[in-house]
CSV table of C-alpha atoms in Angstrom, one decimal:
chain,number,residue,atom,x,y,z
A,1,UNK,CA,264.3,177.2,-136.6
A,2,UNK,CA,260.9,177.9,-134.8
A,3,UNK,CA,260.9,177.6,-131.1
A,4,UNK,CA,258.0,175.1,-131.1
A,5,UNK,CA,259.8,172.8,-133.5
A,6,UNK,CA,262.9,172.8,-131.2
A,7,UNK,CA,260.7,172.0,-128.1
A,8,UNK,CA,259.0,169.1,-129.8
A,9,UNK,CA,262.3,167.7,-130.9
A,10,UNK,CA,263.7,167.9,-127.4
A,11,UNK,CA,260.7,166.2,-126.0
A,12,UNK,CA,261.0,163.3,-128.5
A,13,UNK,CA,264.7,162.9,-127.6
A,14,UNK,CA,263.9,162.7,-123.9
A,15,UNK,CA,261.2,160.1,-124.6
A,16,UNK,CA,263.6,158.0,-126.7
A,17,UNK,CA,266.2,158.1,-124.0
A,18,UNK,CA,263.6,157.0,-121.4
A,19,UNK,CA,262.5,154.1,-123.6
A,20,UNK,CA,266.1,153.0,-124.1
A,21,UNK,CA,266.7,153.0,-120.4
A,22,UNK,CA,263.7,150.9,-119.7
A,23,UNK,CA,264.6,148.4,-122.4
A,24,UNK,CA,268.2,148.0,-121.2
A,25,UNK,CA,267.2,147.4,-117.6
A,26,UNK,CA,264.9,144.6,-118.5
A,27,UNK,CA,265.9,141.4,-116.6
A,28,UNK,CA,265.4,139.1,-119.6
A,29,UNK,CA,268.2,140.6,-121.8
A,30,UNK,CA,270.1,137.9,-123.6
A,31,UNK,CA,273.9,137.4,-123.6
A,32,UNK,CA,275.8,139.1,-126.4
A,33,UNK,CA,276.3,137.1,-129.5
A,34,UNK,CA,273.1,135.1,-129.3
A,35,UNK,CA,270.1,135.6,-131.5
A,36,UNK,CA,267.7,134.6,-128.7
A,37,UNK,CA,266.9,137.7,-126.7
A,38,UNK,CA,264.5,136.1,-124.3
A,39,UNK,CA,262.6,132.9,-123.6
A,40,UNK,CA,259.8,133.4,-121.1
A,41,UNK,CA,257.0,131.1,-120.0
A,42,UNK,CA,253.7,132.5,-118.9
A,43,UNK,CA,251.3,130.4,-116.7
A,44,UNK,CA,247.8,131.8,-116.0
A,45,UNK,CA,249.0,135.2,-117.3
A,46,UNK,CA,252.0,135.3,-114.9
A,47,UNK,CA,255.6,135.0,-115.9
A,48,UNK,CA,257.4,132.1,-114.3
A,49,UNK,CA,260.5,133.2,-112.4
A,50,UNK,CA,262.9,130.6,-113.9
A,51,UNK,CA,264.4,131.2,-117.4
A,52,UNK,CA,265.2,128.3,-119.5
A,53,UNK,CA,266.0,127.2,-123.1
A,54,UNK,CA,263.4,127.1,-125.8
A,55,UNK,CA,263.3,123.3,-125.7
A,56,UNK,CA,262.9,123.2,-121.9
A,57,UNK,CA,260.2,126.0,-122.1
A,58,UNK,CA,258.2,124.2,-124.8
A,59,UNK,CA,258.4,120.9,-122.9
A,60,UNK,CA,257.2,122.5,-119.7
A,61,UNK,CA,254.3,124.2,-121.5
A,62,UNK,CA,253.1,121.1,-123.3
A,63,UNK,CA,253.3,119.0,-120.2
A,64,UNK,CA,250.9,121.4,-118.4
A,65,UNK,CA,247.1,121.8,-118.5
A,66,UNK,CA,247.1,124.0,-121.7
A,67,UNK,CA,246.9,127.3,-119.9
A,68,UNK,CA,250.6,128.3,-120.4
A,69,UNK,CA,252.6,129.4,-123.4
A,70,UNK,CA,256.1,130.4,-124.2
A,71,UNK,CA,257.3,133.6,-125.7
A,72,UNK,CA,260.6,133.3,-127.6
A,73,UNK,CA,262.2,136.5,-128.9
A,74,UNK,CA,264.9,136.5,-131.6
A,75,UNK,CA,267.0,139.3,-133.2
A,76,UNK,CA,268.3,138.6,-136.8
A,77,UNK,CA,268.8,134.9,-136.3
A,78,UNK,CA,270.9,132.8,-138.7
A,79,UNK,CA,269.1,130.4,-141.0
A,80,UNK,CA,270.5,127.4,-139.2
A,81,UNK,CA,269.0,128.6,-135.9
A,82,UNK,CA,265.7,129.3,-137.5
A,83,UNK,CA,265.6,125.8,-139.0
A,84,UNK,CA,266.3,124.3,-135.6
A,85,UNK,CA,263.6,126.3,-133.9
A,86,UNK,CA,261.2,125.6,-136.7
A,87,UNK,CA,261.7,121.9,-136.2
A,88,UNK,CA,261.2,122.3,-132.5
A,89,UNK,CA,258.0,124.3,-132.7
A,90,UNK,CA,256.7,122.6,-135.8
A,91,UNK,CA,256.7,125.7,-138.0
A,92,UNK,CA,255.9,125.4,-141.7
A,93,UNK,CA,258.9,125.8,-144.0
A,94,UNK,CA,257.2,128.7,-145.8
A,95,UNK,CA,256.8,130.4,-142.5
A,96,UNK,CA,260.5,130.1,-141.8
A,97,UNK,CA,261.1,131.8,-145.2
A,98,UNK,CA,259.0,134.7,-144.0
A,99,UNK,CA,261.2,135.1,-140.9
A,100,UNK,CA,264.6,134.7,-142.7
A,101,UNK,CA,264.6,137.8,-144.9
A,102,UNK,CA,263.2,141.2,-145.5
A,103,UNK,CA,259.8,141.7,-147.1
A,104,UNK,CA,258.3,144.5,-149.1
A,105,UNK,CA,254.9,144.6,-147.4
A,106,UNK,CA,253.2,143.7,-144.1
A,107,UNK,CA,251.1,140.6,-144.4
A,108,UNK,CA,249.3,137.8,-142.5
A,109,UNK,CA,249.5,134.1,-143.3
A,110,UNK,CA,248.0,131.1,-141.7
A,111,UNK,CA,249.8,127.7,-141.6
A,112,UNK,CA,247.5,125.1,-140.0
A,113,UNK,CA,247.0,126.4,-136.5
A,114,UNK,CA,249.8,129.0,-136.6
A,115,UNK,CA,249.5,132.6,-137.7
A,116,UNK,CA,252.5,134.4,-139.2
A,117,UNK,CA,252.2,138.2,-139.1
A,118,UNK,CA,254.8,140.5,-140.8
A,119,UNK,CA,254.9,144.0,-139.5
A,120,UNK,CA,257.0,146.9,-140.8
A,121,UNK,CA,258.4,148.9,-137.9
A,122,UNK,CA,259.3,152.6,-138.3
A,123,UNK,CA,261.6,154.9,-136.3
A,124,UNK,CA,261.9,158.7,-136.7
A,125,UNK,CA,265.5,159.8,-137.3
A,126,UNK,CA,266.3,163.0,-135.5
A,127,UNK,CA,268.1,165.7,-137.6
A,128,UNK,CA,269.1,169.2,-136.9
A,129,UNK,CA,268.2,170.5,-140.4
A,130,UNK,CA,266.3,168.9,-143.3
A,131,UNK,CA,268.6,168.5,-146.3
A,132,UNK,CA,268.2,166.9,-149.8
A,133,UNK,CA,269.8,163.7,-148.3
A,134,UNK,CA,268.3,163.7,-144.8
A,135,UNK,CA,267.0,160.4,-143.5
A,136,UNK,CA,263.7,161.0,-141.8
A,137,UNK,CA,262.2,157.6,-141.4
A,138,UNK,CA,264.1,154.3,-140.7
A,139,UNK,CA,262.2,151.1,-141.3
A,140,UNK,CA,262.7,147.6,-139.8
A,141,UNK,CA,260.7,144.4,-139.7
A,142,UNK,CA,259.0,142.3,-137.0
A,143,UNK,CA,257.8,138.8,-137.7
A,144,UNK,CA,255.5,137.1,-135.2
A,145,UNK,CA,254.4,133.5,-135.1
A,146,UNK,CA,251.4,132.8,-132.9
A,147,UNK,CA,250.5,129.2,-132.2
A,148,UNK,CA,248.3,127.4,-129.6
A,149,UNK,CA,251.0,127.5,-126.9
A,150,UNK,CA,253.8,129.7,-128.2
A,151,UNK,CA,254.7,133.1,-129.6
A,152,UNK,CA,257.9,133.6,-131.5
A,153,UNK,CA,259.0,137.1,-132.5
A,154,UNK,CA,261.8,137.8,-135.0
A,155,UNK,CA,263.2,141.3,-135.3
A,156,UNK,CA,265.1,142.6,-138.4
A,157,UNK,CA,266.7,146.0,-139.1
A,158,UNK,CA,265.8,149.2,-137.2
A,159,UNK,CA,262.9,147.7,-135.2
A,160,UNK,CA,263.3,148.4,-131.5
A,161,UNK,CA,263.5,145.8,-128.7
A,162,UNK,CA,260.2,144.3,-127.4
A,163,UNK,CA,261.3,144.6,-123.8
A,164,UNK,CA,258.9,147.5,-123.0
A,165,UNK,CA,256.0,145.5,-124.5
A,166,UNK,CA,256.7,142.5,-122.4
A,167,UNK,CA,257.0,144.6,-119.3
A,168,UNK,CA,253.6,146.2,-120.0
A,169,UNK,CA,252.0,142.8,-120.5
A,170,UNK,CA,253.5,141.4,-117.3
A,171,UNK,CA,251.5,144.1,-115.5
A,172,UNK,CA,248.2,142.9,-117.1
A,173,UNK,CA,248.0,139.2,-116.3
A,174,UNK,CA,244.2,139.1,-117.1
A,175,UNK,CA,245.1,140.0,-120.7
A,176,UNK,CA,247.9,137.4,-120.9
A,177,UNK,CA,245.5,134.8,-119.8
A,178,UNK,CA,244.0,135.0,-123.3
A,179,UNK,CA,247.2,133.4,-124.6
A,180,UNK,CA,249.5,134.0,-127.6
A,181,UNK,CA,246.8,136.1,-129.3
A,182,UNK,CA,247.1,138.7,-126.6
A,183,UNK,CA,250.8,139.0,-127.3
A,184,UNK,CA,250.0,139.3,-131.0
A,185,UNK,CA,247.5,142.1,-130.3
A,186,UNK,CA,250.1,143.9,-128.1
A,187,UNK,CA,252.6,143.8,-130.9
A,188,UNK,CA,250.2,145.1,-133.4
A,189,UNK,CA,249.1,147.9,-131.0
A,190,UNK,CA,252.8,148.8,-130.3
A,191,UNK,CA,253.6,149.0,-134.0
A,192,UNK,CA,250.6,151.1,-134.8
A,193,UNK,CA,251.4,153.4,-131.9
A,194,UNK,CA,254.9,153.9,-133.3
A,195,UNK,CA,253.3,154.8,-136.7
A,196,UNK,CA,251.3,157.5,-135.0
A,197,UNK,CA,254.3,158.9,-133.2
A,198,UNK,CA,256.4,159.0,-136.3
A,199,UNK,CA,253.6,160.5,-138.3
A,200,UNK,CA,253.3,163.3,-135.7
A,201,UNK,CA,257.1,163.9,-135.9
A,202,UNK,CA,257.0,164.0,-139.7
A,203,UNK,CA,254.2,166.6,-139.4
A,204,UNK,CA,256.6,168.9,-137.5
A,205,UNK,CA,259.0,168.7,-140.5
A,206,UNK,CA,256.2,169.4,-142.9
A,207,UNK,CA,255.0,172.4,-140.9
A,208,UNK,CA,258.6,173.7,-140.8
A,209,UNK,CA,259.0,173.3,-144.6
A,210,UNK,CA,255.6,175.0,-145.1
A,211,UNK,CA,256.6,177.9,-142.9
A,212,UNK,CA,259.9,178.3,-144.6
A,213,UNK,CA,258.4,178.2,-148.1
A,214,UNK,CA,255.9,181.0,-147.3
A,215,UNK,CA,258.3,183.1,-145.4
A,216,UNK,CA,259.6,186.4,-146.9
A,217,UNK,CA,263.0,184.8,-147.5
A,218,UNK,CA,261.6,181.7,-149.2
A,219,UNK,CA,264.2,182.0,-152.0
A,220,UNK,CA,266.7,180.1,-149.9
A,221,UNK,CA,264.4,177.0,-149.9
A,222,UNK,CA,265.7,174.1,-152.0
A,223,UNK,CA,263.1,172.1,-153.8
A,224,UNK,CA,265.3,169.0,-153.1
A,225,UNK,CA,264.5,169.4,-149.4
A,226,UNK,CA,260.7,169.1,-150.1
A,227,UNK,CA,261.3,166.2,-152.5
A,228,UNK,CA,263.4,164.3,-150.0
A,229,UNK,CA,260.7,164.7,-147.3
A,230,UNK,CA,258.1,163.5,-149.8
A,231,UNK,CA,260.3,160.4,-150.5
A,232,UNK,CA,260.6,159.7,-146.8
A,233,UNK,CA,256.8,160.1,-146.4
A,234,UNK,CA,256.3,157.6,-149.2
A,235,UNK,CA,258.5,155.1,-147.4
A,236,UNK,CA,256.4,155.6,-144.3
A,237,UNK,CA,253.2,155.0,-146.3
A,238,UNK,CA,254.6,151.8,-147.7
A,239,UNK,CA,255.1,150.5,-144.2
A,240,UNK,CA,251.8,151.7,-142.8
A,241,UNK,CA,249.1,151.3,-145.4
A,242,UNK,CA,249.4,147.5,-146.3
A,243,UNK,CA,248.9,146.5,-142.6
A,244,UNK,CA,245.2,147.5,-142.9
A,245,UNK,CA,244.1,144.2,-144.5
A,246,UNK,CA,245.8,141.9,-142.0
A,247,UNK,CA,244.3,143.8,-139.1
A,248,UNK,CA,240.9,143.6,-140.6
A,249,UNK,CA,241.3,139.9,-141.1
A,250,UNK,CA,242.2,139.4,-137.5
A,251,UNK,CA,239.1,141.4,-136.4
A,252,UNK,CA,236.7,139.6,-138.8
A,253,UNK,CA,234.1,137.7,-136.7
A,254,UNK,CA,232.8,135.8,-139.8
A,255,UNK,CA,236.2,134.3,-140.5
A,256,UNK,CA,238.0,133.7,-137.2
A,257,UNK,CA,241.7,132.9,-137.3
A,258,UNK,CA,243.0,130.7,-134.5
A,259,UNK,CA,244.5,131.4,-132.0
A,260,UNK,CA,242.5,134.7,-132.0
A,261,UNK,CA,239.3,134.3,-130.1
A,262,UNK,CA,236.1,136.4,-130.3
A,263,UNK,CA,237.1,138.2,-127.0
A,264,UNK,CA,240.2,139.7,-128.7
A,265,UNK,CA,238.7,140.6,-132.1
A,266,UNK,CA,237.3,143.9,-130.9
A,267,UNK,CA,240.8,144.9,-129.7
A,268,UNK,CA,242.2,144.2,-133.2
A,269,UNK,CA,239.4,146.2,-134.7
A,270,UNK,CA,240.3,149.1,-132.4
A,271,UNK,CA,244.0,148.9,-133.6
A,272,UNK,CA,242.7,148.8,-137.2
A,273,UNK,CA,240.7,152.0,-136.6
A,274,UNK,CA,243.9,153.7,-135.3
A,275,UNK,CA,245.8,152.5,-138.3
A,276,UNK,CA,243.1,153.8,-140.7
A,277,UNK,CA,243.3,157.3,-139.0
A,278,UNK,CA,247.1,157.2,-139.5
A,279,UNK,CA,246.7,156.2,-143.2
A,280,UNK,CA,244.4,159.2,-143.7
A,281,UNK,CA,246.8,161.5,-142.1
A,282,UNK,CA,249.6,160.3,-144.3
A,283,UNK,CA,247.5,160.8,-147.4
A,284,UNK,CA,246.7,164.3,-146.3
A,285,UNK,CA,250.4,165.0,-145.7
A,286,UNK,CA,251.3,163.7,-149.1
A,287,UNK,CA,248.7,166.0,-150.7
A,288,UNK,CA,250.0,168.9,-148.6
A,289,UNK,CA,253.6,168.3,-149.7
A,290,UNK,CA,252.4,168.3,-153.3
A,291,UNK,CA,250.8,171.7,-152.7
A,292,UNK,CA,253.9,173.0,-150.9
A,293,UNK,CA,256.1,171.9,-153.8
A,294,UNK,CA,253.8,173.4,-156.4
A,295,UNK,CA,253.6,176.6,-154.4
A,296,UNK,CA,257.4,176.7,-154.2
A,297,UNK,CA,257.8,176.2,-157.9
A,298,UNK,CA,255.3,178.9,-158.6
A,299,UNK,CA,257.2,181.3,-156.3
A,300,UNK,CA,260.4,180.5,-158.2
A,301,UNK,CA,258.6,181.2,-161.5
A,302,UNK,CA,257.2,184.5,-160.2
A,303,UNK,CA,260.6,185.5,-158.9
A,304,UNK,CA,262.2,184.7,-162.2
A,305,UNK,CA,259.5,186.7,-164.1
A,306,UNK,CA,260.1,189.6,-161.8
A,307,UNK,CA,263.8,189.5,-162.4
A,308,UNK,CA,263.2,189.4,-166.2
A,309,UNK,CA,260.9,192.4,-166.0
A,310,UNK,CA,263.5,194.3,-164.0
A,311,UNK,CA,266.2,193.4,-166.5
A,312,UNK,CA,264.0,194.4,-169.4
A,313,UNK,CA,263.1,197.7,-167.8
A,314,UNK,CA,266.7,198.6,-167.2
A,315,UNK,CA,267.6,197.6,-170.7
A,316,UNK,CA,264.9,199.9,-172.0
A,317,UNK,CA,266.2,202.8,-169.9
A,318,UNK,CA,269.8,202.2,-171.1
A,319,UNK,CA,268.5,202.1,-174.7
A,320,UNK,CA,267.4,205.8,-174.5
A,321,UNK,CA,270.9,207.3,-174.2
A,322,UNK,CA,272.4,204.6,-176.4
A,323,UNK,CA,270.1,205.7,-179.2
A,324,UNK,CA,271.0,209.4,-178.7
A,325,UNK,CA,274.7,208.7,-178.5
A,326,UNK,CA,274.5,206.5,-181.6
A,327,UNK,CA,272.6,209.2,-183.5
A,328,UNK,CA,274.9,212.1,-182.7
A,329,UNK,CA,278.0,209.8,-183.0
A,330,UNK,CA,277.5,209.4,-186.8
A,331,UNK,CA,280.3,210.9,-188.9
A,332,UNK,CA,278.3,213.3,-191.0
A,333,UNK,CA,279.4,216.8,-191.7
A,334,UNK,CA,276.1,218.5,-191.8
A,335,UNK,CA,274.3,217.5,-188.6
A,336,UNK,CA,272.2,219.9,-186.5
A,337,UNK,CA,273.7,221.4,-183.3
A,338,UNK,CA,277.2,220.1,-184.0
A,339,UNK,CA,278.8,223.6,-183.7
A,340,UNK,CA,276.3,225.0,-181.2
A,341,UNK,CA,277.9,226.0,-177.9
A,342,UNK,CA,275.1,224.5,-175.7
A,343,UNK,CA,274.5,221.4,-177.9
A,344,UNK,CA,276.3,219.0,-175.6
A,345,UNK,CA,274.7,220.0,-172.4
A,346,UNK,CA,271.3,220.1,-174.1
A,347,UNK,CA,271.8,216.5,-175.4
A,348,UNK,CA,272.8,215.2,-172.0
A,349,UNK,CA,269.8,216.9,-170.4
A,350,UNK,CA,267.4,215.5,-172.9
A,351,UNK,CA,268.8,212.0,-172.5
A,352,UNK,CA,268.7,212.3,-168.7
A,353,UNK,CA,265.1,213.6,-168.8
A,354,UNK,CA,264.1,210.8,-171.1
A,355,UNK,CA,265.7,208.1,-168.9
A,356,UNK,CA,264.0,209.6,-165.8
A,357,UNK,CA,260.6,209.6,-167.5
A,358,UNK,CA,261.0,206.0,-168.6
A,359,UNK,CA,262.1,205.0,-165.1
A,360,UNK,CA,259.1,206.7,-163.5
A,361,UNK,CA,256.8,204.9,-166.0
A,362,UNK,CA,258.3,201.5,-165.1
A,363,UNK,CA,258.1,202.2,-161.4
A,364,UNK,CA,254.4,203.2,-161.8
A,365,UNK,CA,253.6,199.9,-163.5
A,366,UNK,CA,255.5,197.8,-160.9
A,367,UNK,CA,258.4,196.7,-163.1
A,368,UNK,CA,261.0,198.3,-160.9
């Protein structure tokens, strides 16, 4: 394995360990066995020091002056808990269906004054060596409800905790003053940043496969490795590409979607630009993998043709003495040189000279 590939892998592992440490140390971790990971109230962009239940937080926010909101985080909640929270926050039944199960594509829906955004999260799976069954990309799901005075996030599958995002936002109270839409932007920005990191990691795998295919000992490359990487890249594309339309809808000044105000639309447009660049990268990687696969198949075909040429050349060389032995091996009484003392050495010499001449001819033409 190339040195640069090992260094990049080690750096990714250190970064992953650091993120896990930051996430686990977050003070708002929920007790085990509960789908509610956190329930935080922000007033004037500042987190209130006292934690409370969802009902208490919502009551406190709605009794205020309209400058506070509650952020409720859930991880794979049961349907009963979702229904209870839906009734508490006034969520549409169709919106609850969006949060209860996996979806095929990212999307954005509006239910009255509440936005429901479905994001596909991705995670790069570290592996020592790419095989025909290696898992390279692991996908999860993040559903976010953004209303006038609340944000509800629901995580499914392999999506990581949102603790680091919350910590970053707590250091930017001016941004949190913009309300739930600021959290929605932070979530979209985080998801797209993960897309970029995973795309860069997949590029390392593609570079390694490309180097191996065009190395002198490329005969040991299995086409199944390339095909598996292409399948994982396709899974990544399915998670990334469909998010473009929801982000453009959030950034459209002609059709504003509450609670996203005009001050946040440029930020969503910037995230959409980052996503477009990632989509272009994935398209180029897909085309590159197609070229690598075709080049590998062409190398295999050329190697097979060379083997067939060598086999044919040696068969032609062996045919020379075979013909001579077959000729003088016929049981006829009157044959030339049968009773000559030097007939046998002469026959061997002639066959050896003929084989040498044919061998030189094949070597000169590149068949051997």
